[in-house]
């Protein structure tokens, strides 16, 4: 594993709490400290309600922390305005969701190209890139299929190709295999591993299944909003 | 770094296409609104045109000075019944500032005969200025000239209705001899058709002869130089109020009227009469237009309603696109574009339907209509404005959704 010295993600004393309309404050993340370097493959585990998904949303600039610092690729995320945050999501981050979240009524190529289209690229630029990525994830036969014509595994492959489209530094995957059977899950995880090892892309996966987490190299565990474990997967006693 | 124009347009197109029926029904509100605005305005414009035509046929910036009323033994006879106006009064008025021309006239009714046909019509003794003042041009032949007036010649210029009623074919008219009160007149000219006056009288049912001829040979009375009316054309609308006073002063002086005595003449401002008719026409247009505008407003609210539903329905999709890095401005623009595309397409279709409707109205209901360029441009601009105005709120709502809330939306 080649580890670049520059930290991609730096989280310092991060807190997140929700306040209900009635004024009841529910702390979700408490004093989280974490540094992730470029090229890492990290799994985040924890039981439901442990705060792992909230943490992922903060990492993905989809949600903002209540307190503490989050530096992504050298930028203090809290200081960004909406447009700058959108740009950061577009250029630095790639998302893979549990529910695939492809755009309906658009072909696989169009879906994969969305981040490039959002970045203002012309069709002559985005189309070859989308086709190249779909070939890489093994969907060269389904370039022009609509999402509802694809199986769950195929949809997730399209989603991964989409996450890769704009050459992101880090791909965030929230329960990417949650809706898939075990064979397909392994295929998807192998794809992530391949992207990490061959292309050096940083991958952060949230999961509650140990055998999915086993594909990663580094493991982070949350319990009740507190980071309780940060070490290698092997030390945690999980085997691939 | 934001999306290209084509990409945003494409997204809007895909979204509209996904709900064809809904897009169409939303559009229908705008179609009906714009079509009714165009139709109503065209009917209103048609009415106004008709009024304007009548005004123009009368001539613009006109006064008519009528001789005063005669009263014998307590019975007052009405305007024009007393021979108080003279040809010289017309010359007095013509000398005033702001007068283009003052044309005396002596009208009367008589039976006209040509061969076996006869016809009762109005015969007016005039000077050459009269037709100029009325802005009435010759269709063929010659006008009455100064020599005719000086010599009291027996020549006549005929209106088209009179020609039709006297002659089997209009070509025969010029050069023919007609008899008015058994006096032979040579027809020297035919006038262009003027159509109906504001009161609905056929202005073409007329014969014009030299003023002097009328005074001495046809409608003569004990006052040889008297005229019934003087048509006065002012230079412009602006001078009319002042001119009315000047004319009154000049005529009173000429008639040697004492300070206290009443005028022995009447001055009527014909333009003012026309203006009130015009105002009625405008009020009608306004009424029709405002009723139609209400349906356009309802159509606009329909757009807002559907766009709000559309935002709610696509909340998740908006969330995905924001997660991928779509800018707020792009999402705003896309939703706005969807609303404008609906309203503008509706506007174009509505405009065509409105034009077709006004055409049908003209044919079947015989209502005069006129689709003006202004109403077409107006309906275009209003349709676009409705789209932007009613599309903005839903579009902003969509653009401002927080990505995390949008993604979590079920």
XYZ file of C-alpha atoms in Angstrom:
650
model
C 0.000 0.000 0.000
C 1.352 3.343 -1.035
C 0.393 6.078 1.332
C 0.686 9.658 0.246
C 1.894 11.902 3.079
C -0.724 14.607 2.461
C -3.800 14.113 4.656
C -7.000 14.154 2.571
C -9.411 14.229 5.466
C -8.684 15.893 8.785
C -11.366 15.875 11.473
C -10.726 17.668 14.784
C -13.011 17.580 17.823
C -16.041 17.197 15.612
C -19.482 17.401 17.206
C -22.874 16.992 15.602
C -26.181 17.320 17.348
C -29.761 17.620 16.219
C -32.284 19.861 17.840
C -35.924 18.919 17.570
C -38.664 21.511 17.175
C -39.461 21.037 20.850
C -35.901 22.099 21.668
C -34.643 18.657 22.690
C -30.970 18.350 21.773
C -29.783 14.919 20.641
C -26.016 14.549 20.361
C -25.051 12.255 17.474
C -21.289 12.702 17.149
C -19.083 13.497 20.106
C -15.508 14.719 19.823
C -14.486 12.751 16.742
C -10.835 13.031 15.701
C -9.639 11.381 12.525
C -7.103 11.744 9.742
C -7.352 9.874 6.455
C -4.550 9.991 3.888
C -4.842 9.701 0.172
C -4.983 6.125 -1.097
C -6.505 4.582 2.020
C -9.371 2.077 2.041
C -11.384 2.684 5.189
C -14.424 0.856 6.529
C -16.657 2.552 9.074
C -18.696 0.207 11.252
C -21.038 0.506 14.110
C -24.550 -0.471 15.161
C -27.610 1.468 14.040
C -27.748 4.885 15.628
C -24.035 4.909 16.371
C -23.581 8.021 14.202
C -21.672 6.397 11.350
C -24.075 7.583 8.644
C -24.163 11.110 10.085
C -20.378 11.117 10.083
C -20.434 10.009 6.457
C -22.812 12.847 5.542
C -20.505 15.367 7.187
C -17.537 13.865 5.329
C -19.551 14.162 2.094
C -20.344 17.863 2.689
C -24.018 16.952 2.590
C -24.428 17.997 6.201
C -22.527 20.453 8.370
C -21.082 19.701 11.826
C -22.294 21.576 14.891
C -18.777 22.150 16.183
C -15.176 21.217 15.410
C -13.153 21.360 12.229
C -13.343 19.352 9.063
C -10.614 19.966 6.500
C -11.154 18.209 3.170
C -8.367 18.364 0.625
C -6.958 21.413 2.409
C -10.233 23.315 2.545
C -12.156 24.203 5.676
C -15.587 22.922 4.711
C -17.444 25.069 7.238
C -16.233 28.228 5.564
C -17.537 27.276 2.122
C -20.707 28.743 0.729
C -23.279 26.554 -1.016
C -21.758 26.987 -4.460
C -18.239 26.206 -3.220
C -19.528 23.143 -1.372
C -21.236 21.989 -4.577
C -17.974 22.409 -6.431
C -16.085 20.444 -3.780
C -18.622 17.575 -3.960
C -18.255 17.635 -7.707
C -14.454 17.652 -7.974
C -13.170 15.953 -4.823
C -15.925 13.548 -3.812
C -17.775 10.640 -5.368
C -20.872 9.153 -3.778
C -22.264 5.633 -3.783
C -25.528 5.137 -1.924
C -27.316 2.111 -0.520
C -30.347 2.818 -2.707
C -28.219 3.411 -5.842
C -29.917 6.787 -6.405
C -29.627 6.835 -10.158
C -31.618 9.485 -11.973
C -34.722 7.935 -13.553
C -35.473 8.342 -17.282
C -31.795 8.734 -18.135
C -29.542 6.134 -19.711
C -26.612 4.562 -17.907
C -24.230 6.732 -19.929
C -26.168 9.869 -19.027
C -26.233 8.926 -15.338
C -22.510 8.266 -15.253
C -21.859 11.542 -17.028
C -23.984 13.621 -14.598
C -21.041 14.911 -12.502
C -19.287 15.984 -15.719
C -22.459 17.596 -17.060
C -22.871 19.422 -13.761
C -19.295 20.643 -14.171
C -20.210 22.165 -17.517
C -18.492 19.645 -19.773
C -19.663 19.265 -23.369
C -21.031 15.986 -24.717
C -17.838 15.293 -26.705
C -16.018 15.215 -23.377
C -18.461 13.395 -21.123
C -19.686 10.689 -23.456
C -16.335 8.895 -24.059
C -15.503 9.147 -20.345
C -18.873 7.636 -19.332
C -18.525 4.797 -21.838
C -14.966 4.098 -20.665
C -16.113 3.898 -17.037
C -19.100 1.673 -17.814
C -16.743 -0.697 -19.627
C -14.467 -0.689 -16.605
C -17.339 -1.734 -14.301
C -18.362 -4.446 -16.756
C -21.479 -2.852 -18.261
C -20.337 -2.319 -21.855
C -23.512 -4.119 -22.997
C -25.894 -1.856 -21.055
C -24.687 1.608 -22.038
C -28.085 2.886 -23.085
C -30.281 1.049 -20.599
C -32.525 2.999 -18.261
C -32.073 2.389 -14.504
C -35.362 0.461 -14.270
C -34.061 -1.981 -16.891
C -31.020 -2.859 -14.768
C -30.610 -5.297 -11.857
C -29.587 -4.000 -8.429
C -25.975 -5.030 -8.932
C -25.876 -3.396 -12.334
C -27.402 -0.193 -10.957
C -24.777 -0.093 -8.240
C -22.050 -0.530 -10.858
C -23.493 2.436 -12.748
C -23.489 4.374 -9.474
C -19.821 3.492 -8.878
C -18.941 4.520 -12.427
C -20.769 7.803 -11.773
C -18.846 8.340 -8.532
C -15.622 7.938 -10.534
C -16.595 10.190 -13.409
C -14.954 13.469 -12.423
C -11.673 11.890 -11.174
C -12.514 12.240 -7.457
C -9.925 12.018 -4.680
C -12.234 10.046 -2.462
C -15.277 7.840 -2.986
C -17.768 7.692 -0.121
C -19.977 4.616 -0.082
C -22.842 4.412 2.403
C -23.931 0.775 2.801
C -23.215 0.137 -0.893
C -24.124 -3.561 -0.628
C -27.089 -3.156 1.703
C -29.615 -3.922 -1.027
C -27.615 -6.657 -2.777
C -27.215 -10.423 -2.407
C -23.900 -11.773 -1.160
C -22.441 -12.782 -4.551
C -23.181 -9.369 -6.037
C -21.918 -7.734 -2.837
C -18.566 -9.449 -3.254
C -18.385 -8.324 -6.889
C -19.042 -4.736 -5.860
C -16.484 -4.848 -3.060
C -13.910 -6.336 -5.413
C -14.573 -3.441 -7.745
C -13.881 -0.994 -4.903
C -10.704 -2.844 -4.008
C -9.577 -2.714 -7.611
C -10.211 1.041 -7.821
C -8.271 1.532 -4.611
C -5.303 -0.620 -5.564
C -5.011 0.196 -9.264
C -6.081 3.817 -9.349
C -5.077 4.858 -5.845
C -8.475 6.301 -5.072
C -9.295 6.764 -1.409
C -12.369 4.771 -0.483
C -14.482 5.117 2.634
C -17.215 2.520 3.097
C -19.878 2.530 5.767
C -21.229 -0.936 6.532
C -22.500 -3.042 9.373
C -21.389 -6.337 7.855
C -17.965 -7.584 8.987
C -17.284 -9.482 5.754
C -17.833 -6.287 3.758
C -15.581 -4.339 6.111
C -12.954 -7.047 5.589
C -12.249 -5.719 2.108
C -10.884 -2.528 3.652
C -7.480 -2.064 5.209
C -8.346 0.317 7.980
C -11.335 -0.008 10.272
C -13.114 2.666 12.246
C -15.842 1.807 14.728
C -18.471 4.076 16.197
C -20.613 3.491 19.240
C -23.090 6.059 20.594
C -21.496 8.802 18.552
C -17.995 8.154 19.838
C -15.125 6.805 17.781
C -14.201 3.674 19.707
C -11.774 1.897 17.390
C -9.305 3.026 14.771
C -6.869 0.404 13.503
C -6.227 -2.195 10.872
C -8.918 -4.615 9.850
C -6.731 -7.563 10.817
C -6.183 -6.321 14.348
C -9.937 -6.101 14.784
C -10.134 -9.811 14.112
C -12.014 -9.561 10.856
C -10.914 -11.800 8.002
C -11.508 -11.252 4.364
C -18.070 25.370 -13.744
C -21.803 25.330 -14.017
C -23.827 23.325 -16.505
C -23.956 24.262 -20.168
C -27.114 25.885 -21.510
C -27.910 22.839 -23.646
C -27.525 20.509 -20.667
C -29.952 22.529 -18.535
C -32.386 22.718 -21.427
C -32.053 18.953 -21.910
C -32.787 18.273 -18.229
C -35.864 20.495 -18.351
C -37.011 18.730 -21.511
C -36.612 15.254 -19.966
C -38.613 16.327 -16.912
C -41.453 17.805 -18.946
C -41.519 14.750 -21.191
C -41.767 12.437 -18.173
C -45.199 13.860 -17.370
C -46.645 14.654 -20.752
C -50.271 14.709 -19.675
C -49.565 16.915 -16.705
C -47.410 19.291 -18.748
C -50.178 19.533 -21.326
C -52.914 20.236 -18.800
C -50.799 22.925 -17.169
C -50.170 24.390 -20.575
C -53.906 24.324 -21.278
C -54.459 26.945 -18.596
C -52.028 29.273 -20.337
C -53.396 28.391 -23.781
C -56.914 29.348 -22.762
C -55.699 32.462 -20.977
C -53.590 33.764 -23.849
C -56.147 32.776 -26.488
C -58.893 34.673 -24.683
C -56.665 37.721 -24.194
C -55.794 37.778 -27.899
C -59.412 37.200 -28.927
C -60.877 39.781 -26.562
C -58.288 42.382 -27.486
C -58.924 41.743 -31.172
C -62.659 42.277 -30.698
C -62.017 45.421 -28.661
C -59.586 46.648 -31.290
C -62.129 45.924 -34.001
C -64.718 48.061 -32.253
C -62.210 50.855 -31.786
C -61.177 50.651 -35.422
C -64.765 51.012 -36.470
C -65.130 54.107 -34.331
C -61.837 55.466 -35.611
C -62.970 54.899 -39.206
C -66.107 56.903 -38.552
C -64.057 59.681 -36.999
C -61.640 59.696 -39.901
C -64.499 59.730 -42.425
C -65.740 62.901 -40.802
C -62.359 64.578 -40.999
C -60.182 65.430 -38.039
C -60.017 68.542 -35.829
C -63.357 69.786 -37.035
C -65.820 72.378 -35.818
C -69.218 72.798 -37.280
C -70.766 76.240 -36.903
C -74.540 76.150 -37.299
C -76.788 79.119 -37.772
C -78.928 80.006 -34.769
C -82.473 79.093 -33.977
C -85.402 81.109 -35.157
C -88.147 81.773 -32.735
C -91.474 83.008 -33.918
C -94.229 83.710 -31.433
C -92.506 81.759 -28.669
C -91.937 78.669 -30.851
C -88.241 78.023 -31.101
C -87.162 76.152 -34.186
C -83.802 74.603 -33.379
C -80.316 75.061 -34.741
C -79.999 76.094 -38.353
C -83.543 77.302 -38.644
C -82.587 80.964 -38.699
C -80.532 82.279 -41.581
C -77.978 84.067 -39.409
C -74.788 82.750 -41.007
C -73.427 84.258 -44.205
C -70.678 83.389 -46.610
C -68.773 86.341 -45.196
C -68.775 84.726 -41.745
C -66.768 81.870 -43.222
C -64.236 84.384 -44.480
C -64.052 85.964 -40.992
C -63.327 82.575 -39.469
C -60.830 81.620 -42.164
C -58.810 84.711 -41.202
C -58.399 83.523 -37.574
C -55.170 82.019 -36.271
C -55.084 78.222 -36.260
C -57.706 77.746 -38.950
C -56.750 75.622 -41.931
C -59.974 76.235 -43.826
C -63.529 77.358 -43.211
C -66.043 75.988 -45.667
C -69.598 77.316 -45.764
C -72.340 74.909 -46.810
C -76.031 75.088 -47.559
C -77.723 71.695 -47.449
C -81.225 70.841 -48.478
C -83.244 67.886 -49.650
C -84.595 67.404 -53.103
C -85.714 64.809 -55.596
C -83.155 63.999 -58.304
C -84.056 62.587 -61.672
C -81.996 60.864 -64.335
C -83.904 59.431 -67.283
C -86.391 57.015 -65.736
C -84.736 56.821 -62.281
C -85.295 59.180 -59.437
C -83.929 59.443 -55.934
C -84.397 61.707 -52.953
C -81.147 62.787 -51.424
C -79.356 65.536 -49.584
C -77.977 68.242 -51.811
C -75.331 70.495 -50.349
C -74.102 73.726 -51.804
C -70.383 74.001 -51.095
C -67.152 75.803 -51.894
C -64.057 73.868 -53.064
C -62.727 73.928 -49.480
C -65.581 71.805 -48.181
C -64.338 68.488 -49.526
C -60.807 69.398 -48.417
C -62.001 70.000 -44.873
C -63.874 66.716 -44.843
C -60.769 64.978 -46.261
C -62.991 63.596 -48.945
C -61.320 62.652 -52.217
C -62.611 62.178 -55.742
C -62.966 58.717 -57.179
C -63.150 60.097 -60.716
C -63.939 63.275 -62.573
C -63.356 66.812 -61.327
C -64.104 68.809 -58.195
C -66.209 71.927 -57.968
C -63.792 74.842 -58.440
C -63.755 78.541 -57.591
C -64.985 79.459 -61.074
C -68.053 77.252 -60.533
C -68.793 79.065 -57.284
C -68.274 82.491 -58.846
C -70.410 81.660 -61.852
C -73.032 79.609 -60.008
C -72.677 76.913 -62.662
C -74.956 73.908 -62.761
C -72.471 71.154 -62.014
C -72.724 68.342 -59.455
C -70.382 65.965 -57.656
C -72.094 62.753 -56.531
C -71.605 60.326 -53.664
C -71.414 56.625 -54.579
C -74.823 55.708 -53.139
C -76.496 58.366 -55.239
C -74.642 57.169 -58.326
C -75.769 53.587 -57.705
C -79.366 54.647 -57.338
C -79.518 56.870 -60.377
C -77.339 55.178 -62.956
C -77.475 51.590 -64.214
C -73.668 51.612 -64.356
C -71.360 54.104 -62.628
C -69.368 54.652 -65.848
C -72.278 56.527 -67.385
C -72.468 59.049 -64.574
C -69.782 61.557 -65.508
C -70.964 63.907 -68.231
C -74.605 62.930 -67.768
C -77.232 65.519 -67.080
C -79.359 64.998 -63.972
C -82.278 67.141 -62.951
C -82.609 68.532 -59.457
C -85.922 70.271 -58.842
C -86.230 70.182 -62.603
C -83.017 72.150 -63.086
C -80.434 70.324 -65.197
C -76.995 69.707 -63.656
C -73.971 68.146 -65.319
C -72.289 65.417 -63.264
C -68.559 66.300 -63.187
C -67.229 64.046 -60.441
C -67.808 61.020 -58.225
C -66.544 60.906 -54.634
C -64.833 58.052 -52.845
C -67.031 56.067 -50.506
C -67.022 57.352 -46.896
C -69.365 54.803 -45.360
C -71.466 55.442 -42.299
C -71.132 58.462 -40.064
C -70.995 58.054 -36.291
C -74.792 58.431 -36.156
C -75.177 55.733 -38.773
C -76.164 57.975 -41.663
C -74.913 56.943 -45.110
C -72.574 59.774 -46.011
C -72.345 58.619 -49.620
C -76.002 59.366 -50.172
C -75.260 62.951 -51.207
C -74.865 65.418 -54.029
C -72.633 68.476 -53.897
C -73.151 71.542 -56.037
C -71.559 75.021 -55.992
C -72.688 77.062 -52.967
C -73.873 79.969 -55.074
C -75.966 77.692 -57.251
C -77.686 76.299 -54.178
C -78.245 79.759 -52.764
C -79.643 81.307 -55.907
C -81.373 78.469 -57.724
C -82.272 75.627 -55.371
C -82.763 76.632 -51.770
C -83.003 80.351 -52.181
C -84.704 82.496 -49.565
C -84.990 86.149 -48.793
C -81.397 86.254 -47.544
C -79.388 85.545 -50.676
C -76.000 85.115 -49.022
C -77.033 82.866 -46.124
C -75.479 79.474 -45.366
C -76.717 76.825 -42.945
C -73.378 75.738 -41.607
C -69.666 76.407 -41.762
C -67.210 73.519 -41.440
C -63.989 74.681 -39.788
C -60.807 72.679 -39.766
C -58.273 73.567 -37.085
C -54.526 73.159 -37.448
C -54.307 70.746 -34.538
C -56.223 69.411 -31.589
C -54.283 71.711 -29.273
C -55.581 74.960 -30.713
C -59.207 73.860 -30.705
C -60.250 75.244 -27.322
C -58.767 78.654 -27.993
C -60.125 78.675 -31.525
C -63.636 77.991 -30.317
C -63.517 81.167 -28.209
C -61.924 83.193 -31.014
C -64.630 82.096 -33.442
C -67.345 83.005 -30.967
C -65.844 86.476 -30.476
C -65.381 86.995 -34.229
C -68.923 85.916 -35.072
C -70.457 87.980 -32.287
C -68.569 91.011 -33.533
C -69.576 90.355 -37.140
C -73.216 89.911 -36.153
C -73.104 93.049 -33.973
C -74.500 91.176 -30.974
C -74.943 93.150 -27.770
C -72.996 92.082 -24.678
C -75.977 90.457 -22.991
C -77.692 88.816 -25.948
C -77.380 85.134 -26.754
C -75.319 83.772 -29.629
C -77.255 83.520 -32.855
C -75.155 80.543 -33.895
C -73.920 77.241 -32.458
C -70.379 75.956 -32.459
C -69.955 72.211 -32.135
C -66.655 70.512 -31.603
C -67.038 67.297 -33.635
C -63.754 65.908 -32.375
C -65.055 65.996 -28.809
C -68.053 63.929 -29.859
C -65.744 61.467 -31.527
C -63.523 61.331 -28.468
C -66.354 60.261 -26.243
C -67.165 57.469 -28.675
C -63.494 56.531 -28.625
C -63.495 56.450 -24.836
C -66.444 54.073 -24.864
C -64.556 51.787 -27.227
C -61.476 51.877 -25.032
C -63.504 51.103 -21.938
C -64.966 48.084 -23.715
C -61.493 46.868 -24.715
C -60.311 47.294 -21.164
C -63.240 45.337 -19.793
C -62.792 42.472 -22.258
C -59.038 42.462 -21.701
C -59.315 42.370 -17.931
C -61.771 39.490 -17.963
C -59.374 37.549 -20.198
C -56.423 38.494 -17.970
C -58.097 36.808 -15.040
C -58.095 33.507 -16.903
C -54.410 34.069 -17.676
C -53.786 34.625 -13.977
C -55.582 31.385 -13.142
C -53.421 29.638 -15.738
C -50.321 31.070 -14.066
C -51.404 29.793 -10.669
C -51.863 26.397 -12.342
C -48.208 26.502 -13.373
C -47.130 27.347 -9.843
C -49.245 24.536 -8.432
C -47.824 21.938 -10.798
C -44.256 23.136 -10.356
C -44.609 22.872 -6.575
C -45.926 19.325 -6.921
C -43.068 18.618 -9.279
C -40.494 19.919 -6.792
C -41.921 17.744 -4.014
C -42.022 14.736 -6.286
C -38.457 15.204 -7.455
C -36.991 16.124 -4.085
C -34.875 12.977 -4.037
C -33.674 13.570 -7.563
C -32.685 17.115 -6.639
C -30.805 15.706 -3.654
C -28.905 13.263 -5.870
C -27.947 15.999 -8.268
C -26.797 18.234 -5.434
C -24.709 15.393 -3.999
C -23.124 14.984 -7.413
C -22.235 18.656 -7.420
C -25.027 20.478 -9.231
C -25.021 24.182 -8.462
C -28.022 25.867 -6.889
C -28.164 28.255 -9.820
C -28.377 25.353 -12.298
C -31.288 23.760 -10.458
C -33.015 27.145 -10.162
C -32.532 27.727 -13.851
C -33.796 24.274 -14.793
C -37.043 24.588 -12.852
C -37.534 28.121 -14.076
C -36.936 26.935 -17.606
C -39.540 24.194 -17.229
C -42.110 26.768 -16.122
C -41.171 29.157 -18.913
C -41.242 26.388 -21.523
C -44.765 25.463 -20.436
C -45.968 29.050 -20.428
C -44.230 30.069 -23.628
C -45.417 27.035 -25.577
C -48.868 27.627 -24.129
C -48.503 31.258 -25.121
C -47.681 30.442 -28.736
C -50.473 27.881 -29.070
C -52.889 30.229 -27.301
C -51.897 33.067 -29.599
C -52.559 30.957 -32.689
C -55.880 29.794 -31.254
C -56.794 33.375 -30.400
C -56.014 34.481 -33.968
C -58.054 31.594 -35.345
C -60.859 32.452 -32.919
C -60.967 36.074 -33.993
C -61.002 34.952 -37.613
C -63.944 32.659 -36.923
C -65.695 35.419 -34.973
C -65.361 37.733 -37.960
C -66.762 35.123 -40.329
C -69.584 33.643 -38.320
C -70.649 36.409 -35.957
C -69.801 39.268 -38.308
C -67.952 40.940 -35.450
C -65.253 43.246 -36.680
C -61.953 42.019 -35.162
C -58.378 43.067 -35.534
C -55.462 41.064 -34.157
C -52.858 43.747 -33.636
C -49.136 43.138 -33.490
C -49.217 44.740 -30.051
C -51.580 42.107 -28.681
C -49.376 39.342 -30.102
C -46.236 40.795 -28.561
C -48.144 41.473 -25.354
C -49.386 37.892 -25.081
C -45.845 36.626 -25.677
C -44.342 38.852 -23.041
C -47.150 38.123 -20.585
C -46.819 34.361 -21.132
C -43.082 34.493 -20.466
C -43.622 36.752 -17.471
C -46.270 34.413 -16.057
C -43.807 31.517 -16.389
C -41.015 33.393 -14.647
C -43.246 34.881 -11.973
C -45.102 31.708 -11.040
C -42.112 29.459 -11.698
C -39.685 31.378 -9.523
C -41.017 30.379 -6.127
C -41.068 26.607 -6.805
C -37.703 26.847 -8.563
C -36.140 28.623 -5.618
C -37.662 26.090 -3.258
C -36.044 23.299 -5.271
C -32.676 25.038 -5.500
C -32.513 25.813 -1.776
C -33.225 22.267 -0.600
C -30.419 21.048 1.629
C -28.790 18.051 -0.047
C -29.092 15.897 3.064
C -32.801 16.682 3.514
C -33.474 16.102 -0.160
C -31.669 12.749 -0.125
C -33.498 11.579 2.977
C -36.897 12.517 1.509
C -39.095 9.509 0.935
